[in-house]
Tab-separated table of C-alpha atoms in Angstrom:
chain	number	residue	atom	x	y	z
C	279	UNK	CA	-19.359	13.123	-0.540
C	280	UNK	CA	-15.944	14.352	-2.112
C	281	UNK	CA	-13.180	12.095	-1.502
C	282	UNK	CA	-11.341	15.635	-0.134
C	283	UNK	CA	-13.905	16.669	2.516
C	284	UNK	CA	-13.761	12.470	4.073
C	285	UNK	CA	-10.000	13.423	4.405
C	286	UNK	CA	-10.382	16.994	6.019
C	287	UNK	CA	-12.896	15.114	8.609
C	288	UNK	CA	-10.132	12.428	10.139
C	289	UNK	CA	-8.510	13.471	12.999
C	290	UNK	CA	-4.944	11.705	11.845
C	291	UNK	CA	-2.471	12.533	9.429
C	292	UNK	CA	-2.263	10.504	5.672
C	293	UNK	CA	0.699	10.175	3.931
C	294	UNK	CA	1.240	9.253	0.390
C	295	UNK	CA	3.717	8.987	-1.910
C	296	UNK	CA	4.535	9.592	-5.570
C	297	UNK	CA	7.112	8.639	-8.700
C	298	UNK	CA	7.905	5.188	-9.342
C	299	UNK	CA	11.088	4.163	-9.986
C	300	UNK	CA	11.500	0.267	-8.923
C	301	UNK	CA	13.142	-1.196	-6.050
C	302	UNK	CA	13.195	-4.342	-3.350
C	303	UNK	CA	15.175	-6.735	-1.723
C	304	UNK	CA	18.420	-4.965	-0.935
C	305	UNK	CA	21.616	-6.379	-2.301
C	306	UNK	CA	23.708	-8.241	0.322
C	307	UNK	CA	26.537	-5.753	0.206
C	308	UNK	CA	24.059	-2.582	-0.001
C	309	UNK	CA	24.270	-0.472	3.302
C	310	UNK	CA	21.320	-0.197	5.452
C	311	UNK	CA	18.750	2.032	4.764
C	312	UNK	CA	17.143	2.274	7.881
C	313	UNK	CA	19.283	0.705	10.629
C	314	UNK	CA	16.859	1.595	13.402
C	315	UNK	CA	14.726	-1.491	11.999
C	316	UNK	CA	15.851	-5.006	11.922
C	317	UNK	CA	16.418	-6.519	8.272
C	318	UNK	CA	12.802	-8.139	8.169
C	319	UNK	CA	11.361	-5.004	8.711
C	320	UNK	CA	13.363	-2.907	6.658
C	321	UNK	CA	12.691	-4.657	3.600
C	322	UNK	CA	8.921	-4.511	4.457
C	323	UNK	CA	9.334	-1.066	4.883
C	324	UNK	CA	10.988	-0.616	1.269
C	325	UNK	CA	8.276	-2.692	-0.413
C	326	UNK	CA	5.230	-1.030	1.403
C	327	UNK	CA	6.364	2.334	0.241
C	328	UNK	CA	7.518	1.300	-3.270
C	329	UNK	CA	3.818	0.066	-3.670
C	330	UNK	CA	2.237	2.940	-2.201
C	331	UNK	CA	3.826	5.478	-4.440
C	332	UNK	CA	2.897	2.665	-7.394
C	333	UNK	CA	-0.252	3.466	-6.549
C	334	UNK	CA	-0.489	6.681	-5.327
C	335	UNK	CA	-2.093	5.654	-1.794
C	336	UNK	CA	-1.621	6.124	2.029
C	337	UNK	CA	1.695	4.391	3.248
C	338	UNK	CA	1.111	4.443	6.380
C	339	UNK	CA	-1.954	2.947	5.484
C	340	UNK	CA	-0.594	0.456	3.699
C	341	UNK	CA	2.299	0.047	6.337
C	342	UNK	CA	-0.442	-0.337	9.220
C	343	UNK	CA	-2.061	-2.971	6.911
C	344	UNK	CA	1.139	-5.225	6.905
C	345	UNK	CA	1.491	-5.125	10.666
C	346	UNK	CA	-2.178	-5.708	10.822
C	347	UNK	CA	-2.669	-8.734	8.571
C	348	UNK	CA	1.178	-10.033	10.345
C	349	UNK	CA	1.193	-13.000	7.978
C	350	UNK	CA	4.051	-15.249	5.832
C	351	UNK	CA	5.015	-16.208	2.397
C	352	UNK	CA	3.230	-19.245	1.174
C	353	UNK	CA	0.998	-18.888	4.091
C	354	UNK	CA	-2.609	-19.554	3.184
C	355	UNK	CA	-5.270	-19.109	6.021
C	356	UNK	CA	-9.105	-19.997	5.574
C	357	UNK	CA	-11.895	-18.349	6.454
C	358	UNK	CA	-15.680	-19.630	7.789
C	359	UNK	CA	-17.125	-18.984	4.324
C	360	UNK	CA	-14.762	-20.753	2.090
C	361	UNK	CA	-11.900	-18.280	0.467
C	362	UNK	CA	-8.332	-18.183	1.874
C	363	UNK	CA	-5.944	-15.055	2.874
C	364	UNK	CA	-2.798	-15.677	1.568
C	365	UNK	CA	0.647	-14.588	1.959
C	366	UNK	CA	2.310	-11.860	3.803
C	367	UNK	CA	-0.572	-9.113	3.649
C	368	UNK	CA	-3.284	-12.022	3.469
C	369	UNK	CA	-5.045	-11.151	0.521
C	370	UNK	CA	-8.567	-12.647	0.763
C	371	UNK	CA	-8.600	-14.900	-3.179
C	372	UNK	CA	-12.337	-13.652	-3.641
C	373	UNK	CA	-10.308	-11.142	-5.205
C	374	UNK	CA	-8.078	-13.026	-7.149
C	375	UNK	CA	-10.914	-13.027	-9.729
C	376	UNK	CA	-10.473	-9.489	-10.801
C	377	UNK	CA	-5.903	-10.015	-11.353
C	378	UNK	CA	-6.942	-13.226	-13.331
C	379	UNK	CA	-7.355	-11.674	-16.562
C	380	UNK	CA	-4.359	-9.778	-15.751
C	381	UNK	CA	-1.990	-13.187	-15.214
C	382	UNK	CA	-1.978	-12.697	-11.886
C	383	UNK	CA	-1.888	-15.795	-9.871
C	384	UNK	CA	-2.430	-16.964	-6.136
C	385	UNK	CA	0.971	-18.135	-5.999
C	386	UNK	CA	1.845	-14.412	-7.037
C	387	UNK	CA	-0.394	-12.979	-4.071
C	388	UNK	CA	1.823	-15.874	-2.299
C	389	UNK	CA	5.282	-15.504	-3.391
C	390	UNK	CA	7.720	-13.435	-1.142
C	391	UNK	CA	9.551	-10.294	-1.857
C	392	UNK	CA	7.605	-7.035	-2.858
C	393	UNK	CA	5.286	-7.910	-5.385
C	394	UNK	CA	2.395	-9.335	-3.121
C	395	UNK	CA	2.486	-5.310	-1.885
C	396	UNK	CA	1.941	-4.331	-4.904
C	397	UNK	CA	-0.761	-6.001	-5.496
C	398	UNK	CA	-2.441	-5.198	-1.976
C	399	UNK	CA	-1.839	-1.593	-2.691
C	400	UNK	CA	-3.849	-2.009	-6.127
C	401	UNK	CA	-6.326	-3.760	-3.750
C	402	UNK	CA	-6.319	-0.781	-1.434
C	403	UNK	CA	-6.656	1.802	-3.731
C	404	UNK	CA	-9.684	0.527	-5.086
C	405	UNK	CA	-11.533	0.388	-1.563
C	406	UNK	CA	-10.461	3.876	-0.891
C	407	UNK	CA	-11.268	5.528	-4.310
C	408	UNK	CA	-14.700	3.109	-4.998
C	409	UNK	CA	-16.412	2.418	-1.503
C	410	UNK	CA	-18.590	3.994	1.010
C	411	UNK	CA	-17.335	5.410	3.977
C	412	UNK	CA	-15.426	7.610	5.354
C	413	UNK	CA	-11.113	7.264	5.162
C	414	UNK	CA	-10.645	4.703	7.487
C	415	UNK	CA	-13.649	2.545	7.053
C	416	UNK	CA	-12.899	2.392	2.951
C	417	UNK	CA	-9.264	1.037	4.206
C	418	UNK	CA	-10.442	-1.402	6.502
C	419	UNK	CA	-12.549	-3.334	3.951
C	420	UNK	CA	-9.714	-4.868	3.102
C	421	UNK	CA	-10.403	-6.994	6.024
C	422	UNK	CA	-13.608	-7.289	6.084
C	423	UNK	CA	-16.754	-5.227	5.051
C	424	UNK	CA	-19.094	-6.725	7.537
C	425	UNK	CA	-19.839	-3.891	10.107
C	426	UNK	CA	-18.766	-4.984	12.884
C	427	UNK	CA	-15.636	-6.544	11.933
C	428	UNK	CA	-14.703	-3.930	10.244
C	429	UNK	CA	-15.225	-1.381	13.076
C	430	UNK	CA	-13.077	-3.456	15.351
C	431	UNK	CA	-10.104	-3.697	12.491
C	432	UNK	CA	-10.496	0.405	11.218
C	433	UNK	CA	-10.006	1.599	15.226
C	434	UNK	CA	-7.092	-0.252	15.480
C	435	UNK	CA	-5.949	0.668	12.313
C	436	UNK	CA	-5.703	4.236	12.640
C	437	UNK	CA	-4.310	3.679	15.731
C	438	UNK	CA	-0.836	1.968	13.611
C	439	UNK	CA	-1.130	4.279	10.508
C	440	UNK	CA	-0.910	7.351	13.186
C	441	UNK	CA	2.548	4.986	14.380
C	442	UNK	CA	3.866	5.156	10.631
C	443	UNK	CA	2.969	8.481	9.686
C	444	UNK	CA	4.987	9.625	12.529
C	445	UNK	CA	7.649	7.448	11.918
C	446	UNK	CA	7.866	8.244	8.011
C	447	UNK	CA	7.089	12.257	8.940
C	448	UNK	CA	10.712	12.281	10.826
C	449	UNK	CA	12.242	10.745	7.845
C	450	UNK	CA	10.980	12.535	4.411
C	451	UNK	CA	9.240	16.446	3.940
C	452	UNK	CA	5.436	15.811	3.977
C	453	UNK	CA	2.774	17.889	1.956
C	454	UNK	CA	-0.642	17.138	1.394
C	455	UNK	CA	-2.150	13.861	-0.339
C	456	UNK	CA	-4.886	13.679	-2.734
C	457	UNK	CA	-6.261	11.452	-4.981
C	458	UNK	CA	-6.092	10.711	-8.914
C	459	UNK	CA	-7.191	8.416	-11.687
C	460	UNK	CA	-7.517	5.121	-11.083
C	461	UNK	CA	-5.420	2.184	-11.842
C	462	UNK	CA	-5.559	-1.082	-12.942
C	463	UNK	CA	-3.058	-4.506	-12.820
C	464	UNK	CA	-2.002	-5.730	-15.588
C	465	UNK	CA	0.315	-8.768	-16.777
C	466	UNK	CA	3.173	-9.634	-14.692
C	467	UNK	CA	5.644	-8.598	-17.767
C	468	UNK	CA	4.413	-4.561	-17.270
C	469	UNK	CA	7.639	-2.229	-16.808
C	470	UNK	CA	6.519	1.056	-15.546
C	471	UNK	CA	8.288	4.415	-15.733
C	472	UNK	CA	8.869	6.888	-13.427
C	473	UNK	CA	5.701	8.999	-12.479
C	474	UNK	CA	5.553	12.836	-13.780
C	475	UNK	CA	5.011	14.768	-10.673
C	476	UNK	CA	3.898	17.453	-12.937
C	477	UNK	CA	1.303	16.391	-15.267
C	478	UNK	CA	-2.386	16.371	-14.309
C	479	UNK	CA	-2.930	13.161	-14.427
C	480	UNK	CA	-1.071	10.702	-13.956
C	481	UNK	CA	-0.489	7.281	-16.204
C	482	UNK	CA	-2.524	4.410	-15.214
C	483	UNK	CA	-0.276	2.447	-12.545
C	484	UNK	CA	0.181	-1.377	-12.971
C	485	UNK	CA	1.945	-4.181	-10.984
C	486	UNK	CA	5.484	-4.490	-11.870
C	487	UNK	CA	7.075	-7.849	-13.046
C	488	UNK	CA	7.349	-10.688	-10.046
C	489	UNK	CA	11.071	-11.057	-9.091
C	490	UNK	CA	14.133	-9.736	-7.502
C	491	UNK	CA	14.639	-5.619	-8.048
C	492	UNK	CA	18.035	-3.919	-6.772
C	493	UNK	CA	17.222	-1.775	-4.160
C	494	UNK	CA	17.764	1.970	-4.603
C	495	UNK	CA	18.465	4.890	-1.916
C	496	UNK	CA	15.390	5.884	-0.739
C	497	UNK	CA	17.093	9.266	-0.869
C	498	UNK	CA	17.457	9.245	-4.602
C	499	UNK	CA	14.976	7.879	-5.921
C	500	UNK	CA	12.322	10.088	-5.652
C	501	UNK	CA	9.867	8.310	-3.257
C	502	UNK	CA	8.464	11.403	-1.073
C	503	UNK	CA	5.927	10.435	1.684
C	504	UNK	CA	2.613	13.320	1.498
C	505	UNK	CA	1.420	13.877	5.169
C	506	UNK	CA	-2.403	15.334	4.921
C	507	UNK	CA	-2.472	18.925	6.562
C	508	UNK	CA	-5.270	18.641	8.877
C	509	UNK	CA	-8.150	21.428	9.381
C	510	UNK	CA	-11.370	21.286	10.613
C	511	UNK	CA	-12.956	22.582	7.960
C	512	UNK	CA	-15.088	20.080	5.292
């Protein structure tokens, strides 16, 4: 089934995001970018969307996913069959096979600041542009794909990305999302360049370097949340 008509079928809105022009962890004398959040979740705010618009996926999704997966840098958690979720957006390190060749690390996946959401985003967009499913049930493989699990985790899921499309809907102009090419990591040294907007496809994206970035304006640097207009028509 076209990866358009599974997003005409859900009921809630998607938004997206696109350019990427770095930023993180705020300097201590930049103002507040969003002072109806606390500090903690301000910055997760900034790296969530950074790394959605790295990768050209759902924010809220991705934003839902943090508050979801609630978990800490350096925090390592293990599962009945043997791998660990680690960090704050506890990836699971069955995947840490695939960033490997990249130079990607689980101390990367565990390190704090915005790089571990980059690399969940890179996660996420390959669940939502290579597995079965509809919208929602693609996402929530990034808990688990078991069934039943994952029915629990996707209700509850859409239930917080509706929270954070709402929330990022009052804040930037929203248009529709749809998906492109997809990416790849690549070493931790990669510098990447501001997305064209305009060309039909865009460059392959690729986690950034691992370390501190100077926070930008969110209202200059190009990051525009895409809210999905919703029909009922496939």
């Amino acid at each position: 089934m076209p990866f358009a008509k599974l997003l005409a079928r859900n009921a809630l809105p998607v938004v997206a995001l696109v350019a990427a022009t770095g930023f993180g962890a705020a300097d201590a004398t930049a103002a507040r970018l969003f002072p109806d959040l606390s500090e903690q979740m301000e910055e997760r705010v900034v790296c969530s969307v950074s790394a959605a618009a790295k990768y050209e996926i759902p924010a809220n999704i991705l934003l839902a996913i943090r508050e979801k997966e609630g978990g800490k840098p350096g925090q390592w958690v293990k599962n009945t069959n043997g791998t660990y979720d680690v960090g704050e957006l506890q990836f699971n390190t069955a995947y840490l096979g695939d960033l490997a060749k990249y130079g990607i690390t689980a101390q990367d996946v565990a390190a704090a600041g915005c790089y571990p959401y980059d690399l969940a985003a890179w996660r996420l967009r390959g669940h939502i542009r290579n597995d079965r499913g509809d919208l929602w049930t693609r996402a929530a493989n990034y808990h688990s794909r078991t069934p039943s699990k994952n029915a629990i985790y996707r209700a509850d899921l859409m239930v917080k990305a509706d929270k954070w499309a709402k929330w990022l809907d009052a804040r930037f102009v929203t248009v529709n999302y749809g998906p492109s090419s997809p990416a790849q990591p690549a070493g931790k040294g990669t510098t990447l360049a501001a997305a064209d907007t305009s060309a039909a496809a865009p460059a392959e994206a690729q986690p950034m370097k691992q370390g501190r970035i100077t926070r930008t304006s969110l209202r200059s640097s190009g990051y525009v949340p895409r809210q999905l207009i919703i029909n009922n028509t496939p």
